[in-house]
Tab-separated table of C-alpha atoms in Angstrom:
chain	number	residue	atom	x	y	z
A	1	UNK	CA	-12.580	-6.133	-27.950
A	2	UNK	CA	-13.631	-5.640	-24.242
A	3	UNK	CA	-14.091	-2.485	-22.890
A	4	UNK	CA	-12.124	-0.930	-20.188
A	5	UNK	CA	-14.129	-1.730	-17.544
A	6	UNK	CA	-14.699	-5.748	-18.665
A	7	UNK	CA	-10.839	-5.528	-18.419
A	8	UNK	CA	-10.674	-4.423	-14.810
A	9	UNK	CA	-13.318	-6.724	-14.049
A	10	UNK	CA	-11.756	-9.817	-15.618
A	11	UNK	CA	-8.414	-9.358	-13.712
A	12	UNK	CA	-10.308	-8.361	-10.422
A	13	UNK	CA	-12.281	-11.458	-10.650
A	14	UNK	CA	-8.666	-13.259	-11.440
A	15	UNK	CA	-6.941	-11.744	-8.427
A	16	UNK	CA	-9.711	-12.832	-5.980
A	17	UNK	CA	-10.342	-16.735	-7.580
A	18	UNK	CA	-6.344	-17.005	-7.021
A	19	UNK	CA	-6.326	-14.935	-3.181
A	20	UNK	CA	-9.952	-17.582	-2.301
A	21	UNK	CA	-8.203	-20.534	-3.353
A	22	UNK	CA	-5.109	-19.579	-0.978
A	23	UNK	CA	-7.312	-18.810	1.680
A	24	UNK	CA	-8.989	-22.597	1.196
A	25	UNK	CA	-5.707	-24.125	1.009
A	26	UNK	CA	-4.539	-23.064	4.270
A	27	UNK	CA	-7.657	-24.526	5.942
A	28	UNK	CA	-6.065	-27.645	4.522
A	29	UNK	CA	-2.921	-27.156	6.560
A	30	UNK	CA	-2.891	-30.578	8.737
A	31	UNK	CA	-0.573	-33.217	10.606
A	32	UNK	CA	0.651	-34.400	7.194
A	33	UNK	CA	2.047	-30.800	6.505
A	34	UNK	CA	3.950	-30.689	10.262
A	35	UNK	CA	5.343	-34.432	9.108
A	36	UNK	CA	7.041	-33.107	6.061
A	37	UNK	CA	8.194	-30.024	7.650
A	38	UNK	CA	9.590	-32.834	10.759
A	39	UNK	CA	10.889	-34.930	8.052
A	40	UNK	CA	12.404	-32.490	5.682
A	41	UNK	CA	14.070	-30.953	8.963
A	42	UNK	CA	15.595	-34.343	9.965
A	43	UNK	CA	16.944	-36.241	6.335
A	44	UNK	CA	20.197	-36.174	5.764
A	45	UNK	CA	19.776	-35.340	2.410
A	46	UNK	CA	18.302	-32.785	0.137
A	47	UNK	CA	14.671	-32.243	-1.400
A	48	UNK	CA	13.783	-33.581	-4.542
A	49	UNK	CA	11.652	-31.416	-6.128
A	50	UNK	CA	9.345	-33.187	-9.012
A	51	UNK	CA	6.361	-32.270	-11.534
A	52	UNK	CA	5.520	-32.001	-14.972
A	53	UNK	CA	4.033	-29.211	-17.564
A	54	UNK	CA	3.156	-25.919	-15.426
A	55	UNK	CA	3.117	-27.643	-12.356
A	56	UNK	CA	7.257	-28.366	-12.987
A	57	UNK	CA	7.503	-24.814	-13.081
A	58	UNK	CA	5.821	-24.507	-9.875
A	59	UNK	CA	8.330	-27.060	-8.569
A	60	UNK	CA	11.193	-24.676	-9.978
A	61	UNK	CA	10.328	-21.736	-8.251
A	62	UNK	CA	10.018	-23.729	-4.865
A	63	UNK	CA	13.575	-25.296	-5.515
A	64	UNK	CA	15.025	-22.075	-5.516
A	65	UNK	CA	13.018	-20.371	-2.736
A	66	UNK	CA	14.195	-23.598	-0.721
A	67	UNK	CA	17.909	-23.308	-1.489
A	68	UNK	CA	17.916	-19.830	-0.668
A	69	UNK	CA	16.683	-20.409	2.641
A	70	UNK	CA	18.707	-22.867	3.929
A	71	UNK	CA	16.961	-26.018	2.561
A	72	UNK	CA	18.868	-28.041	-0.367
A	73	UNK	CA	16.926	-28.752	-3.021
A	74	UNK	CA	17.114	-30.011	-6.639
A	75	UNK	CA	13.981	-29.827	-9.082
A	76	UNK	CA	13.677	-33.177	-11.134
A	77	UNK	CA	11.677	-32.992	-14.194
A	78	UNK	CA	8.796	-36.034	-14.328
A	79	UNK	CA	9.203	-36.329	-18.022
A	80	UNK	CA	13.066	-36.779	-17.627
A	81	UNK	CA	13.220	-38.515	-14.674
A	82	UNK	CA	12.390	-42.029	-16.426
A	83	UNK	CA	15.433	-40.661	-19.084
A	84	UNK	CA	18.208	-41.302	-16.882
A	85	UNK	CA	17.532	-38.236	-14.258
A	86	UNK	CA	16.643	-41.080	-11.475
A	87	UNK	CA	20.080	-40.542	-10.799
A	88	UNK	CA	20.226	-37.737	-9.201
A	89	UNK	CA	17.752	-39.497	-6.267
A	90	UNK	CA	20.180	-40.288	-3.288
A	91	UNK	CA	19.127	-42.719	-0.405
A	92	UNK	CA	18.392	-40.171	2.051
A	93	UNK	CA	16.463	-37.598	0.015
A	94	UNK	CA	12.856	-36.329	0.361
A	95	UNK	CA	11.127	-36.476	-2.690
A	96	UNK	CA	8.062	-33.705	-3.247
A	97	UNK	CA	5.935	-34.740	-6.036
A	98	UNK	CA	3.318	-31.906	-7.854
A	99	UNK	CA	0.753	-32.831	-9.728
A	100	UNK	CA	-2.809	-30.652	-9.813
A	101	UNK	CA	-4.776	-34.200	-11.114
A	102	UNK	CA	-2.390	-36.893	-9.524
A	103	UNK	CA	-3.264	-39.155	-12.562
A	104	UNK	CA	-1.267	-37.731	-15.635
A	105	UNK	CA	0.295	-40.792	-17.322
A	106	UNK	CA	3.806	-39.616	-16.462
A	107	UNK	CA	3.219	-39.445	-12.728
A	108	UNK	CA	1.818	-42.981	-12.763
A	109	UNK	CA	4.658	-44.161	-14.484
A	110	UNK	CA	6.806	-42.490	-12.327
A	111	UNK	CA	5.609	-43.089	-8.950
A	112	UNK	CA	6.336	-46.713	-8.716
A	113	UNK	CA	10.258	-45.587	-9.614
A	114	UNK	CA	10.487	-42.955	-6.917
A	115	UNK	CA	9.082	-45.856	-4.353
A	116	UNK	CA	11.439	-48.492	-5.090
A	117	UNK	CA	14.557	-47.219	-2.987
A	118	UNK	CA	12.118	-46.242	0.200
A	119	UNK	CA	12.696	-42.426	-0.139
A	120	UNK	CA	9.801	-40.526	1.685
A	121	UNK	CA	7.180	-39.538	-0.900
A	122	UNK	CA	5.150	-36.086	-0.572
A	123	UNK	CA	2.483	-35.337	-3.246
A	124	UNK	CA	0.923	-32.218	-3.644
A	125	UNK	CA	-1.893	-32.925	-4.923
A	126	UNK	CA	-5.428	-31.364	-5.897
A	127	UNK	CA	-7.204	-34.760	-6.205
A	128	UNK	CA	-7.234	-36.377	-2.626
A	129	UNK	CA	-8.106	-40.338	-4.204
A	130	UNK	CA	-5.820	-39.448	-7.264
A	131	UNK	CA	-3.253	-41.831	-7.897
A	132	UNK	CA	-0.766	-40.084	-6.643
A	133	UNK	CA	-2.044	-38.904	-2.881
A	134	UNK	CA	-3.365	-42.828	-2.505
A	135	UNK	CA	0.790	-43.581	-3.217
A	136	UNK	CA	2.152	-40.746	-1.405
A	137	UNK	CA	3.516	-41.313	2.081
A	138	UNK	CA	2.505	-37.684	2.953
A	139	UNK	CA	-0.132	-35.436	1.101
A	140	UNK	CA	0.026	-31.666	0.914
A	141	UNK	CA	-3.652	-30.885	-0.733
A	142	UNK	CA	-3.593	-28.426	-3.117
A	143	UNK	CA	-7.131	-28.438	-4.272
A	144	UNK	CA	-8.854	-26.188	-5.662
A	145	UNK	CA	-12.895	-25.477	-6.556
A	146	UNK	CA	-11.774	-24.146	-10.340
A	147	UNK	CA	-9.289	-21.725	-12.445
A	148	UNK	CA	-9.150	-18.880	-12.908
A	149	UNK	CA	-9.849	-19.468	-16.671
A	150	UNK	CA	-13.320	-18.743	-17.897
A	151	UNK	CA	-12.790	-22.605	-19.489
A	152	UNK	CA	-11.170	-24.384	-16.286
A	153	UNK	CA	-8.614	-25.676	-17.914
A	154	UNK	CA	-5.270	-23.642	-18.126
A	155	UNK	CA	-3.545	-24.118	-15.000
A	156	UNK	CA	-3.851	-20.789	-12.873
A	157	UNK	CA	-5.878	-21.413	-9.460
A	158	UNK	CA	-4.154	-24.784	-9.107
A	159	UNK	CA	-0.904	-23.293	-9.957
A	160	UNK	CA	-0.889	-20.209	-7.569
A	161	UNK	CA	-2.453	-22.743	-4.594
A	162	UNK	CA	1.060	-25.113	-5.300
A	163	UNK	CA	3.513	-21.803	-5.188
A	164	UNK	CA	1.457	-20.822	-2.409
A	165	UNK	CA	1.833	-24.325	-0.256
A	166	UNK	CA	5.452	-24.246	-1.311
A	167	UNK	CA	5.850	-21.062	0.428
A	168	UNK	CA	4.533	-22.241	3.297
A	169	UNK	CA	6.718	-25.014	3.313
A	170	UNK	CA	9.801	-22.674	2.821
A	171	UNK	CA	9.257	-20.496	5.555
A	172	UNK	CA	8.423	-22.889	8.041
A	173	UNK	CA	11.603	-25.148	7.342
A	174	UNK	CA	13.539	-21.613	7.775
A	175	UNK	CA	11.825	-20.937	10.749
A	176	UNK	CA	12.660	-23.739	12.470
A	177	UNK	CA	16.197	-23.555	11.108
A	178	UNK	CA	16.419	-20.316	12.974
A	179	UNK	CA	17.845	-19.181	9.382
A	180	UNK	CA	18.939	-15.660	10.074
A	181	UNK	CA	19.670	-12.506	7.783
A	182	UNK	CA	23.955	-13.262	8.140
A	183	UNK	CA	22.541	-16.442	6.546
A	184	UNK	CA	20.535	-15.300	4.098
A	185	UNK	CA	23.439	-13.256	3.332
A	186	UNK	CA	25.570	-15.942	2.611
A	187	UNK	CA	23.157	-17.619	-0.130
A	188	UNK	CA	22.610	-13.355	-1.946
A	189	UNK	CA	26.333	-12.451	-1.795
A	190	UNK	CA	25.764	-10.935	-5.668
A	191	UNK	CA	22.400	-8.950	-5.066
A	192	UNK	CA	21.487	-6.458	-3.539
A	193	UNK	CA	19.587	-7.860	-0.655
A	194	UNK	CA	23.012	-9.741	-0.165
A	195	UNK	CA	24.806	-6.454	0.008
A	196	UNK	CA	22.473	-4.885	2.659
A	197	UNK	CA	23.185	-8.007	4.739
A	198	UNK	CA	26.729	-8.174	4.426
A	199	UNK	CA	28.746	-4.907	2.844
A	200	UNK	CA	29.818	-2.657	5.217
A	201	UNK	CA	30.688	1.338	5.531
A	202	UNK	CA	34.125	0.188	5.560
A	203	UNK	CA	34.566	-1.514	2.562
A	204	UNK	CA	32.849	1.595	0.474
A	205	UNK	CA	35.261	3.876	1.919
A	206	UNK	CA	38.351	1.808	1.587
A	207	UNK	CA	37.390	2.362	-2.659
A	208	UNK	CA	37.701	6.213	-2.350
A	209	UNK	CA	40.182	8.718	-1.842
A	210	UNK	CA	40.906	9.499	2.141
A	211	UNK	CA	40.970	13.575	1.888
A	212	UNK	CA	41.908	14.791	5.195
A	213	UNK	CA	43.394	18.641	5.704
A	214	UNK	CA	44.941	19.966	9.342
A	215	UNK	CA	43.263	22.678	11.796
A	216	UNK	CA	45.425	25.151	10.296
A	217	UNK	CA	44.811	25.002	6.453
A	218	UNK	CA	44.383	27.366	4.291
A	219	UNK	CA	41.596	27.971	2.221
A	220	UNK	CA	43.441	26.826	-0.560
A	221	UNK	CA	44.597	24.003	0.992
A	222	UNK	CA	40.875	22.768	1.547
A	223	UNK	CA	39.808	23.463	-2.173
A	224	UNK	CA	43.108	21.997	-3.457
A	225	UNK	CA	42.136	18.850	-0.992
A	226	UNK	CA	38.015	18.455	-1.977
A	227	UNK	CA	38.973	19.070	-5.810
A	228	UNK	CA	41.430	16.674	-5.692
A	229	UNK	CA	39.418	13.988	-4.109
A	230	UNK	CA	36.161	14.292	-5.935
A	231	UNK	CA	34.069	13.303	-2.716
A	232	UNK	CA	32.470	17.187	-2.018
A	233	UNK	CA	34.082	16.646	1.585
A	234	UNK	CA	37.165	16.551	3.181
A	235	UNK	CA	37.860	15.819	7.068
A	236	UNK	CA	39.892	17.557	9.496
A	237	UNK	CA	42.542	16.385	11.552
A	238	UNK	CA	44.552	16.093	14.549
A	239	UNK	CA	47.934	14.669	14.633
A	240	UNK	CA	46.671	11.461	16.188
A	241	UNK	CA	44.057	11.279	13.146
A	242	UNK	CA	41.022	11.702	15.354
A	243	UNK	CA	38.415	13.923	13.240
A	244	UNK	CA	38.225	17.151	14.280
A	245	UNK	CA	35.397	17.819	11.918
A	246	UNK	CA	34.037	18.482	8.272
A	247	UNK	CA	34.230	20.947	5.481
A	248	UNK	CA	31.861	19.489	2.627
A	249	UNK	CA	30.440	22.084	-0.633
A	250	UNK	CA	27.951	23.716	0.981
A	251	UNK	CA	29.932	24.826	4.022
A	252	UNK	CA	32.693	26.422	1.159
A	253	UNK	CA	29.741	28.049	-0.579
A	254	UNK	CA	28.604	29.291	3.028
A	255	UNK	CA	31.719	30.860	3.368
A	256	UNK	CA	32.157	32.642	0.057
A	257	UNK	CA	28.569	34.351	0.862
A	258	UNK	CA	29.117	35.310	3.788
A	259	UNK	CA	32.641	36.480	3.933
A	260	UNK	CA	34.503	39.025	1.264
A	261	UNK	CA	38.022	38.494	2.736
A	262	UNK	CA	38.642	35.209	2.583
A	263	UNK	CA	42.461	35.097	2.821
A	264	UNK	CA	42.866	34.936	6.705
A	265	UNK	CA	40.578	32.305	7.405
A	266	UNK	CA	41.641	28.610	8.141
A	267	UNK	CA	39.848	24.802	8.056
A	268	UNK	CA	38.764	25.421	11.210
A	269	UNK	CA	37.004	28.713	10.644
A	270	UNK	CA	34.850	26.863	8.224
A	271	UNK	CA	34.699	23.387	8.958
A	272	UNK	CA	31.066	21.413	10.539
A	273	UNK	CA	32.470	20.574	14.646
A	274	UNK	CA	30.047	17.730	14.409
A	275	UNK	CA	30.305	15.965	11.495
A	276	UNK	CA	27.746	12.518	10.935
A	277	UNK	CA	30.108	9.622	11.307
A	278	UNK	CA	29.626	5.978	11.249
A	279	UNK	CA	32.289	2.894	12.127
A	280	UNK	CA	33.998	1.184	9.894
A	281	UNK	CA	31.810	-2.298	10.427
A	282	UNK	CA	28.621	-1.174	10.654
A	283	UNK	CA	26.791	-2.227	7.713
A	284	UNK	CA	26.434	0.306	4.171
A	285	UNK	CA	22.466	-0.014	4.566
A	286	UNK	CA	22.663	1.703	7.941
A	287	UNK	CA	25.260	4.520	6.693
A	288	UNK	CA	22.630	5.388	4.057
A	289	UNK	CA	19.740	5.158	6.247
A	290	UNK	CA	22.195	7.900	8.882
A	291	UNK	CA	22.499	9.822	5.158
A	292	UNK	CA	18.738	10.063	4.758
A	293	UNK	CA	17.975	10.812	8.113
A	294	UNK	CA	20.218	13.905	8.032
A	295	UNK	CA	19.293	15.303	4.314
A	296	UNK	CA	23.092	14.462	3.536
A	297	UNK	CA	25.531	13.153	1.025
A	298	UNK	CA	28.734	12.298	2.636
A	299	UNK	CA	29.500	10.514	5.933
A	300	UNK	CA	32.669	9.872	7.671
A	301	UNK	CA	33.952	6.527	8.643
A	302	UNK	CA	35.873	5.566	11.562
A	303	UNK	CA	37.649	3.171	13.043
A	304	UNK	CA	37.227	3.204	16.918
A	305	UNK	CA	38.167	6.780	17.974
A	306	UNK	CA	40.676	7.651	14.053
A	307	UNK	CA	39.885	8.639	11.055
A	308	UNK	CA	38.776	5.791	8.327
A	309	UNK	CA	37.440	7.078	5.209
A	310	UNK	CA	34.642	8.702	3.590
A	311	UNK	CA	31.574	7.543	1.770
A	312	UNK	CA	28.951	9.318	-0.500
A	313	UNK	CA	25.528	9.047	-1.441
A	314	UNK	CA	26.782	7.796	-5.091
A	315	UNK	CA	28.862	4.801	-3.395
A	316	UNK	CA	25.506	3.057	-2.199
A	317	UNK	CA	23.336	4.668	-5.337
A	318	UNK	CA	26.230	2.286	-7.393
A	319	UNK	CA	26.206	-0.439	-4.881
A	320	UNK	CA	22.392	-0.907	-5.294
A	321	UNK	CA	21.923	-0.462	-1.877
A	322	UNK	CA	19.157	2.662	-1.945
């Protein structure tokens, strides 16, 4: 059993193998690289997305980074590709092959299928005269001095160099797609880095109850109203709907301390004149950062100069959005 401190050692040592081989691979970063970006950028198609053991898993993860970011993208296993999965290839795709070696037996069976129908071939590769980069139309070099492993031989260095190339790839394509957060929005409507790019203050408050008392309430009134509601807030009113201002919890607790005769007073002894507000469109992320910024837990909605709604704290707590 190691001890503690061959443990911290061994991962260290893992950690900065993986962060070296990075560093090396971007020193790699040549024409060939801008060619697939150019090429990528102008196919009509999508990207085909090919490998085989760890290095198909690789190819996964850069499939989905690349459909998420405005690049279609389809991962192709190597090993079912010669199965029937050669299908899927359409004239106008690019086709990104991974391979650490370049010379497994199912790339070199493979290869000579991807070529026949002309599609642009990419290998990244981390053997520069492997079979693969002498067959490839562009090369991406993923090459690495060793693993991580103590043996060199499970798949770790040469792995993390491919997800890191792949990344590269991704972010340049986006770039240069001038992909924006709306967009991004519309590939994450179900997450919640969707919902802080799309869900606004107005569709949280359109879920809840609209409390809303007059100038001339009673106290009654306004605890009948925030009871009722189950928000901890209520606005006030004019006849128009414009907000007049607040009464939350805390200012009805303010009042019961500091008053003993409570019967003459009215909403607008009690209520907050300026009460945080945001519009109806502006986006939920930007309510809650309003709600943090004032040590608050409801906020009032509007819609140009009349009353909209109210949100809480809990609404974007449920949402996912904090």
């Amino acid at each position: 059993m190691k001890s503690k401190k061959s443990i911290i050692q061994s991962a260290v040592s893992t950690l900065e193998l993986e962060a070296a081989a990075i560093l090396n691979v971007a020193k790699n970063i040549n024409g060939d690289f801008e060619k697939v970006v150019s090429t990528i950028l102008q196919c009509n198609g999508r990207v085909i997305v090919t490998g085989i053991g760890k290095s198909a898993i690789i190819a996964q993860k850069i499939v989905a980074t690349f459909n998420s970011t405005g690049t279609p993208a389809i991962f192709m296993h190597a090993a079912d590709a010669i199965h029937g999965d050669l299908g899927m290839i359409q004239t106008n795709d690019v086709i990104i092959c991974l391979s650490k070696s370049g010379n497994t037996p199912e790339i070199k069976v493979l290869i000579p299928l991807l070529k026949v129908a002309g599609n642009v071939l990419v290998g990244m590769v981390g053997e520069n005269n492997s079979f693969l980069a002498q067959q490839s139309n562009l090369v991406l070099d993923t090459s690495v001095e060793k693993e991580a492993c103590p043996h060199n031989l499970a798949p770790t260095t040469s792995t993390t160099a491919q997800l890191a190339m792949g990344d590269a790839l991704a972010i340049c394509l986006l770039e240069c797609r001038e992909f924006n957060e709306a967009d991004f929005a519309k590939y994450h409507p179900g997450g919640s880095l969707g919902k802080k790019l799309y869900l606004k203050a107005g569709d949280l408050a359109l879920a809840n109850e609209k409390p809303s008392i007059k100038l001339s309430a009673s106290v009654k009134e306004v605890l009948i109203e925030i009871s009722k509601n189950r928000l901890g807030a209520v606005a006030v009113v004019d006849e128009e709907n414009r907000v007049l201002g607040i009464i939350t919890d805390g200012d009805i607790r303010r009042m019961l301390e500091n008053n003993t005769d409570i019967a003459h007073l009215k909403a607008e002894n009690i209520m907050g004149r300026s009460p945080k507000s945001v519009q109806y469109d502006e986006l939920a992320v930007d309510a809650l950062d309003m709600i943090k910024k004032n040590n608050i837990t409801q906020l009032l909605v509007l819609k140009q100069n009349t009353y909209f709604g109210i949100i809480h704290l809990h609404d974007l707590l449920n949402e996912g959005i904090v």
